[in-house]
């Protein structure tokens, strides 16, 4: 399933290989977030304290991918008990949401589900982060949130990534006065513009909000002045979020989805994540198709793409919020179903996607976004073996581009993750079906795939915590990172930096990392009928590896981005 890659990637991976740590280790998409996590470990906190500190800090320094107005998923493994818990703090549709709220005269209105107040779903991040801390952490909220508060109050310097993302979403951000004031700067002509690299951005309103949350807990977010500010701002912009929506928001606990790969137990996110089931199905099918993975083999890459094509068809046909949709999960994961899926693949040629699931209406041609990093992930394994895999998001870059007036909370545009019209692609080019149609109180499907891989020697000991942003390519990033380590024998830094490939049924294209395959490999895939699209950027995986033999930990932040991997001596 892997191919040889450019020397550039190998050099980058080696430069980020890091060194072994005897204590805990963390990887996140921003140095300040990783530093906040490490600080918690050094103050006697555990993996949960570290992950939550990183998440709150990312809400300040990385508003282009996450924030208090977003939501996410987390897996928490407790080494002492051997138990792994799942917390779903994904956003939900407001009570006034309707199936066709983004449709006019039978057509989806462009931008309505991604930009502005009507795209806002009920946020869950604050409830999720603080519940994780309460149930699994050791430190007080004031301690864990102190780095985030400091970053908001004292400021942080704008990185190339921030500048690029703000430039990409400039038109959307300029439409909101608070977003323009807080997240942009005025240029020489007095017009809000993307802040220059190195500019120090301060967010005093957000600092005050974080301070209140650290003192009063999640109730300060879901009721009272902060909640009122969010509702008033959304209402003024034509949105439908209400105080009742916020008051009634609840997180959800699930059993982790379990699979295995070449003797390693795997726990990942169940529905409403569509990513976790993709991880389990694809790895199971690849193990069946290829008892021994042949490195650099175009035949293996062909089989991998064909498995993905079929699994993403399952996503369209069956998946949605399990509270609203009956998902045949047991059947989809059964050995018989996996065998049938694998057996349907022609080893000599690609199967046209339309032959697997013809849609009643034509699907507009979709172009994958130039920059898919609109989500973020945190991986932590502490010195005692406790582990967290936490993926969190605002959905698209800077979410809805709406900031609640006076409180500094940037709000999500998560409603676009619903099927705004069955068969019509979302902003990531991803098609979903009726099971993901908009309903009040429903959780939209997500590709987020926080995943834990366990040691062969001990199925209760976490070997790898991994996850990624990247829209629909999140699950394939996780799959390939796992395969790189298990099949390729790579260290964790090499595994996250390796070139990637992705297929998602529609568009009927095999997306290839610019460093994902040699020309001869690409030609062999084209000869089998694959239509290739070369992509320059991919989501940045964040991973921590705990070596079962030495009990040393290694952390890796994808060299594609600006993150940092740290650990304790």
XYZ file of N, CA and C in Angstrom, residues 415-513:
297
model
N -22.993 23.099 10.056
C -24.190 22.650 9.349
C -23.852 22.139 7.946
N -22.712 22.557 7.399
C -22.330 22.084 6.072
C -21.950 20.611 6.072
N -21.698 20.028 7.247
C -21.381 18.601 7.299
C -22.620 17.725 7.186
N -23.789 18.324 7.255
C -25.003 17.582 6.908
C -25.101 17.467 5.392
N -25.980 16.587 4.952
C -26.311 16.523 3.533
C -27.339 17.627 3.275
N -26.857 18.793 2.861
C -27.770 19.919 2.675
C -28.775 19.626 1.575
N -28.380 18.737 0.683
C -29.279 18.141 -0.309
C -28.643 16.824 -0.727
N -29.324 15.683 -0.475
C -28.704 14.389 -0.765
C -28.114 14.336 -2.172
N -26.860 13.874 -2.242
C -26.186 13.763 -3.520
C -25.398 14.981 -3.931
N -25.509 16.084 -3.165
C -24.771 17.298 -3.489
C -23.545 17.374 -2.586
N -22.345 17.534 -3.143
C -21.121 17.537 -2.332
C -21.072 18.714 -1.364
N -20.423 18.494 -0.221
C -20.180 19.603 0.705
C -18.903 20.320 0.293
N -18.390 21.186 1.175
C -17.233 22.001 0.822
C -15.980 21.167 0.572
N -15.959 19.925 1.066
C -14.817 19.038 0.859
C -15.021 18.094 -0.325
N -16.082 18.323 -1.112
C -16.353 17.455 -2.250
C -16.957 16.129 -1.851
N -17.410 15.987 -0.609
C -17.888 14.721 -0.073
C -19.404 14.626 -0.200
N -19.865 13.496 -0.718
C -21.294 13.258 -0.896
C -21.799 12.374 0.236
N -22.924 12.741 0.839
C -23.588 11.883 1.818
C -25.056 11.730 1.434
N -25.755 10.812 2.111
C -27.104 10.460 1.705
C -28.173 10.940 2.666
N -29.354 10.332 2.542
C -30.516 10.718 3.343
C -30.271 10.539 4.831
N -29.434 9.560 5.197
C -29.166 9.333 6.612
C -28.511 10.518 7.290
N -27.921 11.399 6.497
C -27.246 12.574 7.044
C -28.016 13.858 6.726
N -29.293 13.729 6.420
C -30.119 14.909 6.162
C -30.310 15.706 7.454
N -30.551 17.000 7.313
C -30.683 17.893 8.466
C -31.955 17.580 9.246
N -31.805 17.452 10.565
C -32.929 17.342 11.492
C -32.557 18.047 12.788
N -33.512 18.684 13.458
C -33.224 19.346 14.737
C -32.622 18.373 15.745
N -31.559 18.796 16.424
C -30.933 17.976 17.456
C -30.026 16.886 16.941
N -29.869 16.801 15.644
C -29.075 15.738 15.035
C -27.609 16.138 14.945
N -26.723 15.140 15.064
C -25.292 15.354 14.914
C -24.914 15.080 13.461
N -24.219 16.012 12.808
C -23.808 15.740 11.428
C -22.693 14.705 11.375
N -22.684 13.922 10.304
C -21.589 12.972 10.111
C -20.249 13.697 10.101
N -19.236 12.999 10.547
C -17.902 13.575 10.589
C -16.896 12.566 10.084
N -15.803 13.062 9.507
C -14.690 12.195 9.119
C -13.650 12.062 10.226
N -13.809 12.816 11.312
C -12.803 12.793 12.386
C -12.616 11.376 12.927
N -11.365 10.976 13.063
C -11.042 9.578 13.375
C -9.964 9.451 14.450
N -10.159 10.014 15.628
C -9.159 9.787 16.683
C -9.054 8.285 16.957
N -7.835 7.773 16.997
C -7.641 6.321 17.014
C -6.504 5.936 17.950
N -6.688 4.814 18.650
C -5.652 4.223 19.492
C -5.332 2.827 18.979
N -4.050 2.547 18.844
C -3.576 1.227 18.422
C -2.829 0.608 19.596
N -3.105 -0.669 19.869
C -2.559 -1.329 21.056
C -1.446 -2.307 20.679
N -0.596 -2.579 21.635
C 0.545 -3.461 21.413
C 0.080 -4.899 21.210
N 0.768 -5.617 20.354
C 0.470 -7.039 20.176
C 0.653 -7.796 21.475
N 1.694 -7.426 22.212
C 2.046 -8.146 23.432
C 1.031 -7.936 24.554
N 0.319 -6.805 24.506
C -0.619 -6.466 25.578
C -1.764 -5.655 24.979
N -2.923 -6.263 24.739
C -4.039 -5.579 24.081
C -4.686 -4.478 24.921
N -4.143 -4.242 26.128
C -4.647 -3.127 26.936
C -3.624 -2.004 27.049
N -2.528 -2.130 26.327
C -1.471 -1.120 26.394
C -1.404 -0.347 25.079
N -1.598 0.956 25.158
C -1.609 1.776 23.950
C -0.200 1.884 23.374
N -0.084 1.569 22.102
C 1.171 1.687 21.368
C 1.230 2.986 20.558
N 0.044 3.418 20.063
C -0.003 4.581 19.180
C -1.299 5.349 19.396
N -1.155 6.664 19.581
C -2.300 7.581 19.562
C -2.151 8.429 18.317
N -3.190 8.461 17.479
C -3.043 9.129 16.183
C -4.359 9.744 15.731
N -4.250 10.805 14.967
C -5.406 11.459 14.352
C -4.914 12.550 13.430
N -5.849 13.208 12.754
C -5.457 14.183 11.743
C -6.622 15.078 11.389
N -6.346 16.268 10.838
C -7.368 17.011 10.103
C -7.375 16.544 8.651
N -8.129 17.265 7.802
C -8.086 16.957 6.381
C -9.409 16.592 5.756
N -10.560 16.900 6.421
C -11.839 16.578 5.805
C -11.951 15.087 5.554
N -12.422 14.692 4.372
C -12.636 13.266 4.102
C -11.365 12.443 4.080
N -10.193 13.095 3.967
C -8.935 12.342 3.962
C -8.404 12.082 5.363
N -9.160 12.480 6.398
C -8.721 12.208 7.773
C -8.526 10.714 7.996
N -9.551 9.931 7.661
C -9.478 8.494 7.942
C -8.378 7.830 7.136
N -8.166 8.261 5.885
C -7.106 7.635 5.092
C -5.722 8.031 5.599
N -5.608 9.220 6.171
C -4.346 9.599 6.806
C -4.053 8.689 7.995
N -5.073 8.434 8.810
C -4.905 7.544 9.966
C -4.561 6.131 9.510
N -5.277 5.648 8.510
C -5.032 4.296 7.984
C -3.589 4.153 7.512
N -3.129 5.124 6.726
C -1.791 5.019 6.144
C -0.694 5.202 7.190
N -0.956 6.033 8.216
C 0.012 6.159 9.305
C 0.169 4.833 10.042
N -0.945 4.179 10.324
C -0.897 2.877 10.996
C -0.161 1.855 10.132
N -0.504 1.799 8.847
C 0.139 0.842 7.946
C 1.633 1.131 7.803
N 1.988 2.404 7.758
C 3.414 2.754 7.641
C 4.225 2.173 8.791
N 3.641 2.179 9.989
C 4.357 1.652 11.149
C 4.273 0.133 11.223
N 3.071 -0.412 11.042
C 2.876 -1.857 11.210
C 3.457 -2.642 10.044
N 3.206 -2.176 8.822
C 3.676 -2.888 7.632
C 5.067 -2.441 7.199
N 5.310 -1.130 7.275
C 6.552 -0.593 6.750
C 7.675 -0.512 7.748
N 7.373 -0.722 9.033
C 8.407 -0.650 10.056
C 8.980 0.735 10.259
N 8.229 1.766 9.866
C 8.720 3.138 10.005
C 8.636 3.608 11.446
N 9.495 4.580 11.797
C 9.292 5.232 13.079
C 8.126 6.199 12.939
N 7.658 6.739 14.034
C 6.417 7.508 13.996
C 6.565 8.790 13.174
N 7.743 9.388 13.181
C 7.952 10.602 12.378
C 7.904 10.289 10.889
N 8.532 9.203 10.484
C 8.458 8.803 9.079
C 7.022 8.458 8.696
N 6.314 7.809 9.610
C 4.953 7.351 9.312
C 4.002 8.504 9.028
N 4.117 9.600 9.784
C 3.204 10.722 9.553
C 3.653 11.591 8.379
N 4.927 11.516 8.003
C 5.426 12.345 6.919
C 5.370 11.707 5.546
N 5.060 10.428 5.485
C 5.034 9.691 4.218
C 3.960 10.241 3.270
N 4.207 10.133 1.968
C 3.216 10.529 0.972
C 1.952 9.688 1.070
N 0.815 10.253 0.617
C -0.488 9.601 0.817
C -1.305 9.539 -0.465
N -2.300 8.639 -0.444
C -3.289 8.527 -1.507
C -4.674 8.437 -0.885
N -5.684 8.861 -1.642
C -7.040 8.917 -1.089
C -8.069 8.765 -2.197
N -9.127 7.991 -1.906
C -10.302 7.903 -2.777
C -11.535 7.981 -1.885
N -12.601 8.656 -2.364
C -13.799 8.804 -1.532
C -15.090 8.565 -2.329
N -15.019 7.705 -3.363
C -16.169 7.348 -4.204
C -16.489 8.460 -5.193
N -16.873 9.621 -4.718
C -17.097 10.775 -5.577
C -16.346 11.967 -5.020
N -15.681 12.744 -5.860
C -15.521 12.519 -7.298
C -14.730 11.240 -7.581
N -14.962 10.651 -8.751
C -14.313 9.383 -9.086
C -12.863 9.646 -9.486
N -12.068 9.954 -8.467
C -10.660 10.295 -8.662
C -9.825 9.695 -7.533
N -8.624 9.320 -7.853
C -7.654 8.906 -6.841
C -6.742 10.100 -6.575
N -6.868 10.667 -5.385
C -6.059 11.825 -5.023
C -4.685 11.353 -4.557
N -3.644 11.968 -5.077
C -2.278 11.535 -4.812
C -1.478 12.712 -4.284
N -0.836 12.508 -3.159
C 0.093 13.479 -2.596
C 1.193 13.771 -3.616
